Amino acid sequence: MIEFTPHSMPKETGWIEVIAGCMFSGKTEELIRRLRRAQIAKQNVKIFKPKIDLRFSHTSIVSHSEQSLPSLLVTDAKEILSLSNDAKVVGIDEAQFFSQELVSICNQLANDGKRVIVAGLDQDYQGIPFEPMPQLLAIAEYITKTLAICVACGNPADKTQRKTTSAERVVVGAADIYEARCRKCHYIPKEN
Ligand code: ZN
């Protein structure tokens, strides 16, 4: 886990932190923890999430452990630029639901001197890298991979198991249709 202290933070520049992992691995919780600390330090923090994710709340990022912070809903990654003008720290949740354009937007924000913290699913339910996360991981200065616990065997888990047979890449849900699984226990559900 990266512990940014006032002495270890990069100076006079922005940067990108990516928090990547499967569902139930604590990504949003870690994002909230970092953003809270920035708020305590009285830094101007702006938080965004894509409009597709309407779980739990329309105006907050919420972790599965029910921590939350107010956020702005955007349909297009471009909106983040204009809404972050006065921000020192920009948090983005559910990055996998944004278009590829999020990559250049994050670069622009960081080049502009902002600390950008992005959380997202790094693989889809089939274990395939979930764009734009691979590209975000490549351009980030700091990467944290969060692991969950496999509900089948107790191993560290980095795969999201879908419990329905839908073949859509995006099916919004939580513990009702997803669980964390390790490499050994994860499988791709077959349509009947
Ligand atoms: Zn397992």
CSV table of C-alpha atoms and ligand atoms in Angstrom, one decimal:
chain,number,residue,atom,x,y,z
A,1,MET,CA,0.0,0.0,0.0
A,2,ILE,CA,1.4,3.4,-0.9
A,3,GLU,CA,1.5,5.8,2.1
A,4,PHE,CA,1.8,9.3,0.7
A,5,THR,CA,3.2,11.5,3.4
A,6,PRO,CA,3.9,15.2,3.1
A,7,HIS,CA,7.5,14.3,2.5
A,8,SER,CA,7.1,11.5,0.0
A,9,MET,CA,4.6,13.2,-2.4
A,10,PRO,CA,6.1,14.4,-5.8
A,11,LYS,CA,6.6,18.1,-5.8
A,12,GLU,CA,5.5,20.7,-8.4
A,13,THR,CA,4.0,18.1,-10.7
A,14,GLY,CA,0.9,16.0,-11.0
A,15,TRP,CA,0.7,12.2,-11.2
A,16,ILE,CA,-1.6,9.2,-11.7
A,17,GLU,CA,-2.4,6.5,-9.2
A,18,VAL,CA,-4.4,3.4,-10.3
A,19,ILE,CA,-6.2,1.1,-8.0
A,20,ALA,CA,-7.1,-2.1,-9.9
A,21,GLY,CA,-8.7,-5.3,-9.0
A,22,CYS,CA,-11.8,-7.6,-9.1
A,23,MET,CA,-15.1,-6.9,-7.5
A,24,PHE,CA,-15.2,-7.1,-3.7
A,25,SER,CA,-11.4,-6.4,-3.5
A,26,GLY,CA,-11.8,-3.0,-1.7
A,27,LYS,CA,-10.9,-0.7,-4.7
A,28,THR,CA,-13.5,1.9,-3.8
A,29,GLU,CA,-12.7,1.7,-0.1
A,30,GLU,CA,-9.1,2.4,-0.9
A,31,LEU,CA,-10.1,5.3,-3.2
A,32,ILE,CA,-12.3,6.8,-0.5
A,33,ARG,CA,-9.5,6.4,2.1
A,34,ARG,CA,-7.0,8.3,-0.1
A,35,LEU,CA,-9.5,11.0,-1.0
A,36,ARG,CA,-10.6,11.5,2.6
A,37,ARG,CA,-7.0,12.0,3.6
A,38,ALA,CA,-6.6,14.7,0.9
A,39,GLN,CA,-9.7,16.4,2.2
A,40,ILE,CA,-8.4,16.4,5.7
A,41,ALA,CA,-5.3,18.1,4.3
A,42,LYS,CA,-7.7,20.7,3.0
A,43,GLN,CA,-6.9,20.0,-0.7
A,44,ASN,CA,-9.6,20.7,-3.2
A,45,VAL,CA,-10.9,17.2,-4.2
A,46,LYS,CA,-13.3,16.4,-7.1
A,47,ILE,CA,-14.8,12.9,-7.4
A,48,PHE,CA,-16.3,11.4,-10.6
A,49,LYS,CA,-18.1,8.3,-11.6
A,50,PRO,CA,-19.7,7.2,-14.9
A,51,LYS,CA,-23.5,7.6,-15.2
A,52,ILE,CA,-23.9,3.9,-16.0
A,53,ASP,CA,-23.3,2.9,-12.4
A,54,LEU,CA,-26.5,3.6,-10.5
A,55,ARG,CA,-26.0,1.2,-7.6
A,56,PHE,CA,-26.7,2.4,-4.1
A,57,SER,CA,-26.6,6.1,-4.8
A,58,HIS,CA,-26.8,8.6,-7.6
A,59,THR,CA,-24.5,11.2,-6.1
A,60,SER,CA,-21.8,9.3,-4.1
A,61,ILE,CA,-19.1,6.8,-4.6
A,62,VAL,CA,-20.0,3.9,-2.2
A,63,SER,CA,-17.9,0.9,-1.3
A,64,HIS,CA,-19.4,-2.5,-0.6
A,65,SER,CA,-18.6,-1.8,3.0
A,66,GLU,CA,-20.9,1.2,2.7
A,67,GLN,CA,-18.4,4.0,3.1
A,68,SER,CA,-19.2,6.9,0.8
A,69,LEU,CA,-18.1,10.3,-0.5
A,70,PRO,CA,-20.2,12.7,-2.6
A,71,SER,CA,-19.3,12.5,-6.3
A,72,LEU,CA,-20.3,14.0,-9.7
A,73,LEU,CA,-21.9,11.8,-12.3
A,74,VAL,CA,-20.6,12.2,-15.9
A,75,THR,CA,-21.6,10.5,-19.1
A,76,ASP,CA,-18.4,11.5,-21.0
A,77,ALA,CA,-14.8,11.5,-19.7
A,78,LYS,CA,-14.4,14.9,-21.3
A,79,GLU,CA,-16.7,16.5,-18.7
A,80,ILE,CA,-14.1,15.6,-16.0
A,81,LEU,CA,-11.7,18.2,-17.5
A,82,SER,CA,-13.9,21.2,-17.3
A,83,LEU,CA,-15.3,20.2,-13.9
A,84,SER,CA,-11.9,19.8,-12.4
A,85,ASN,CA,-10.5,23.2,-13.1
A,86,ASP,CA,-10.0,24.2,-9.5
A,87,ALA,CA,-9.2,20.7,-8.1
A,88,LYS,CA,-5.9,19.7,-6.7
A,89,VAL,CA,-6.9,16.0,-6.4
A,90,VAL,CA,-9.2,14.2,-8.9
A,91,GLY,CA,-10.8,10.8,-8.0
A,92,ILE,CA,-12.4,8.6,-10.6
A,93,ASP,CA,-14.3,5.4,-9.7
A,94,GLU,CA,-15.5,2.6,-12.0
A,95,ALA,CA,-13.0,3.6,-14.7
A,96,GLN,CA,-13.8,0.5,-16.8
A,97,PHE,CA,-17.1,2.1,-17.7
A,98,PHE,CA,-15.5,5.1,-19.4
A,99,SER,CA,-14.3,5.2,-23.0
A,100,GLN,CA,-10.7,5.0,-24.1
A,101,GLU,CA,-10.6,8.8,-24.0
A,102,LEU,CA,-10.2,8.6,-20.2
A,103,VAL,CA,-6.5,7.8,-20.7
A,104,SER,CA,-5.7,11.1,-22.4
A,105,ILE,CA,-8.0,12.9,-20.0
A,106,CYS,CA,-6.0,11.5,-17.0
A,107,ASN,CA,-2.7,12.5,-18.6
A,108,GLN,CA,-4.0,16.0,-19.2
A,109,LEU,CA,-5.1,16.3,-15.6
A,110,ALA,CA,-1.8,15.0,-14.3
A,111,ASN,CA,0.2,17.2,-16.7
A,112,ASP,CA,-1.8,20.1,-15.3
A,113,GLY,CA,-0.3,19.4,-11.9
A,114,LYS,CA,-3.2,17.4,-10.4
A,115,ARG,CA,-3.0,14.2,-8.4
A,116,VAL,CA,-5.3,11.8,-10.3
A,117,ILE,CA,-6.5,8.6,-8.5
A,118,VAL,CA,-8.4,6.1,-10.6
A,119,ALA,CA,-10.1,2.9,-9.4
A,120,GLY,CA,-11.5,0.2,-11.7
A,121,LEU,CA,-12.0,-3.4,-12.6
A,122,ASP,CA,-9.0,-4.6,-14.4
A,123,GLN,CA,-10.7,-7.7,-15.9
A,124,ASP,CA,-14.2,-8.4,-17.1
A,125,TYR,CA,-16.2,-11.5,-16.0
A,126,GLN,CA,-14.3,-13.6,-18.5
A,127,GLY,CA,-10.9,-12.5,-17.1
A,128,ILE,CA,-10.2,-10.4,-20.2
A,129,PRO,CA,-8.5,-7.0,-19.5
A,130,PHE,CA,-11.1,-4.3,-19.3
A,131,GLU,CA,-10.3,-1.2,-21.3
A,132,PRO,CA,-9.3,1.5,-20.5
A,133,MET,CA,-7.7,-0.1,-17.4
A,134,PRO,CA,-4.7,-1.7,-19.2
A,135,GLN,CA,-3.8,1.6,-20.7
A,136,LEU,CA,-4.3,3.5,-17.4
A,137,LEU,CA,-2.1,1.0,-15.6
A,138,ALA,CA,0.6,1.7,-18.3
A,139,ILE,CA,0.6,5.5,-17.8
A,140,ALA,CA,0.3,5.5,-14.0
A,141,GLU,CA,3.2,6.3,-11.7
A,142,TYR,CA,1.7,4.3,-8.9
A,143,ILE,CA,-0.3,1.1,-9.1
A,144,THR,CA,-2.1,-0.8,-6.4
A,145,LYS,CA,-3.7,-4.2,-7.2
A,146,THR,CA,-6.3,-5.1,-4.6
A,147,LEU,CA,-7.1,-8.8,-4.1
A,148,ALA,CA,-10.3,-10.2,-2.7
A,149,ILE,CA,-10.8,-13.6,-1.1
A,150,CYS,CA,-12.0,-16.5,-3.2
A,151,VAL,CA,-15.4,-17.5,-1.9
A,152,ALA,CA,-14.9,-21.1,-3.1
A,153,CYS,CA,-11.5,-21.9,-1.6
A,154,GLY,CA,-10.2,-19.0,0.4
A,155,ASN,CA,-7.2,-18.2,-1.9
A,156,PRO,CA,-6.4,-14.6,-2.8
A,157,ALA,CA,-8.7,-13.8,-5.6
A,158,ASP,CA,-8.4,-11.4,-8.6
A,159,LYS,CA,-11.2,-12.6,-10.8
A,160,THR,CA,-14.9,-11.6,-10.9
A,161,GLN,CA,-17.2,-14.6,-11.1
A,162,ARG,CA,-20.5,-13.9,-12.8
A,163,LYS,CA,-23.3,-16.1,-11.3
A,164,THR,CA,-25.7,-15.6,-14.3
A,165,THR,CA,-25.3,-16.8,-17.9
A,166,SER,CA,-25.7,-13.4,-19.5
A,167,ALA,CA,-23.0,-12.8,-22.2
A,168,GLU,CA,-23.2,-9.0,-22.0
A,169,ARG,CA,-19.9,-7.5,-20.9
A,170,VAL,CA,-21.5,-5.0,-18.6
A,171,VAL,CA,-24.2,-6.3,-16.3
A,172,VAL,CA,-24.5,-4.0,-13.3
A,173,GLY,CA,-25.0,-5.8,-10.0
A,174,ALA,CA,-23.3,-6.7,-6.7
A,175,ALA,CA,-23.3,-9.7,-4.5
A,176,ASP,CA,-26.5,-10.9,-6.2
A,177,ILE,CA,-24.8,-11.8,-9.4
A,178,TYR,CA,-21.0,-11.6,-8.7
A,179,GLU,CA,-18.5,-13.1,-6.4
A,180,ALA,CA,-14.7,-13.1,-6.1
A,181,ARG,CA,-12.8,-16.2,-7.3
A,182,CYS,CA,-9.2,-17.2,-7.6
A,183,ARG,CA,-7.6,-18.4,-10.9
A,184,LYS,CA,-8.3,-22.1,-10.0
A,185,CYS,CA,-12.0,-21.6,-9.1
A,186,HIS,CA,-13.0,-19.0,-11.8
A,187,TYR,CA,-14.9,-20.2,-14.8
A,188,ILE,CA,-16.8,-18.6,-17.7
A,189,PRO,CA,-20.5,-19.3,-17.4
A,190,LYS,CA,-21.9,-21.0,-20.5
A,191,GLU,CA,-25.2,-19.8,-22.0
A,192,ASN,CA,-27.8,-22.5,-22.0
B,1,ZN,ZN,-10.4,-20.4,-5.3
